[in-house]
Amino acid sequence: MIFRQLFDQASSTYSYLLASRAGGEALIIDPVLEKVDRYLHLVKELNLKLVKAVDTHLHADHITGLGALRDHTHCITIMGEQTKADVVSMRLADGDKLTIEGLSLDVIYTPGHTDDSYSFVLPDRVFTGDTLLIRGTGRTDFQNGDPRQQYESLFGRLLKLPDATLVYPAHDYKGDTVSTIGEERVYNPRLQVTSVDEYVDLMNNLKLPNPKMMDVAVPANMKVGLVQEEIARRGWALPAAEALALLGKPDIVLIDLRERSERERHGTIPNALHVPYPALQESIRSGGILHELAKSTSKRLLFYCAFGERSAMAVQAAQDAGLTAACHIGGGLDAWKKASGPLVR
Ligand SMILES: [Fe+2]
């Protein structure tokens, strides 16, 4: 596995770049906006293809690099389903898998620092966000934080991992880089409590000042979405209600860009083809199935995904590949559901 721990001094944030092999797909966890050029350079140097960028939670102390990485690489942006961020391409829930080529991370919901905090688990390591820090835990006094929930996330979830599991947090302010679950169980002062009430008491009396960047970072991080208006302005977006009226029409081909797990959980629009977003480029280039389908039958390609982010990027890519009738469902399946569009499972 290729693994890089990257550091932003200004916010003491750790970001993590993962891939299973040189030349393969890569994932980045908790990227920081100011460091995006550095990440892109490293991705190039290591000959990787960045396909996913994920935040463990909505950060209050730095602006996320998710939007900028998506704009540069067309990667998928990911957060938990509780996030207040306006639009990310994909939302995860407890029990899901976060996958790229050759790597599969277990997704566990670990609220408490915020109500959208998640941890990501590999067999030998866990990315804990701000839920569990090295010799500390993330504060619980804003962004719907809750020390009771955090106690459960720590003692009920993270500390149940094997003692040898490496702990990679989203921050460290003292220069530590990695710990283990066993080490934190014994030496983390916040974990030496004997009851949930004692933990709540401890967390409610920290009296910490708000992060310097909070008033800037939180609003900015709630607006990471791709500007779908530009695609709409060019006439390449259909509102869900209009798309609904086209359902079953012979000159339309619906294409679902989501992953299998999203299709299973949320259902699919009837008779849609499944072309996962990572396979898109291959299928729209000359000789690819969607390219040939569109060219030989004059059918209109109507892309959709979860929230309209991947499909907006797909429309642009299809247009670039000469498929001028390509369009998408603005707002994705989320908007489709709100328009009472039918779904099959
Ligand atoms: Fe945080």
Short mmCIF file of C-alpha atoms in Angstrom, two decimals, residues 58 64-68 70-71 75 77-79 83-91 219-230 307-310 312-313:
data_model
loop_
_atom_site.label_atom_id
_atom_site.label_comp_id
_atom_site.label_asym_id
_atom_site.label_seq_id
_atom_site.Cartn_x
_atom_site.Cartn_y
_atom_site.Cartn_z
CA LEU A 58 -17.26 19.23 8.67
CA THR A 64 -11.53 21.70 3.14
CA GLY A 65 -9.69 20.83 -0.06
CA LEU A 66 -12.57 18.69 -1.32
CA GLY A 67 -14.02 21.19 -3.80
CA ALA A 68 -10.66 22.25 -5.23
CA ARG A 70 -12.74 17.78 -7.43
CA ASP A 71 -12.35 20.78 -9.74
CA CYS A 75 -12.67 13.05 -8.23
CA THR A 77 -16.24 14.19 -2.95
CA ILE A 78 -17.50 12.26 0.06
CA MET A 79 -18.83 12.94 3.55
CA THR A 83 -23.26 16.46 6.83
CA LYS A 84 -24.48 20.04 6.52
CA ALA A 85 -22.25 20.53 3.46
CA ASP A 86 -24.47 21.63 0.58
CA VAL A 87 -23.45 19.08 -2.00
CA VAL A 88 -20.92 16.31 -1.86
CA SER A 89 -20.99 13.68 -4.60
CA MET A 90 -21.54 10.76 -2.28
CA ARG A 91 -22.72 10.33 1.30
CA PRO A 219 -19.59 28.48 6.26
CA ALA A 220 -16.99 27.78 3.55
CA ASN A 221 -17.06 24.06 4.27
CA MET A 222 -20.84 24.04 3.96
CA LYS A 223 -20.46 25.21 0.36
CA VAL A 224 -18.20 22.67 -1.32
CA GLY A 225 -20.67 21.72 -4.05
CA LEU A 226 -19.92 21.94 -7.74
CA VAL A 227 -21.77 24.84 -9.29
CA GLN A 228 -24.40 22.89 -11.20
CA GLU A 229 -25.86 26.20 -12.46
CA GLU A 230 -23.23 26.41 -15.18
CA PHE A 307 -26.97 14.68 -5.86
CA GLY A 308 -26.10 15.77 -9.41
CA GLU A 309 -22.38 16.28 -8.86
CA ARG A 310 -20.99 13.25 -10.66
CA ALA A 312 -22.77 17.25 -13.97
CA MET A 313 -19.12 16.26 -14.44
#
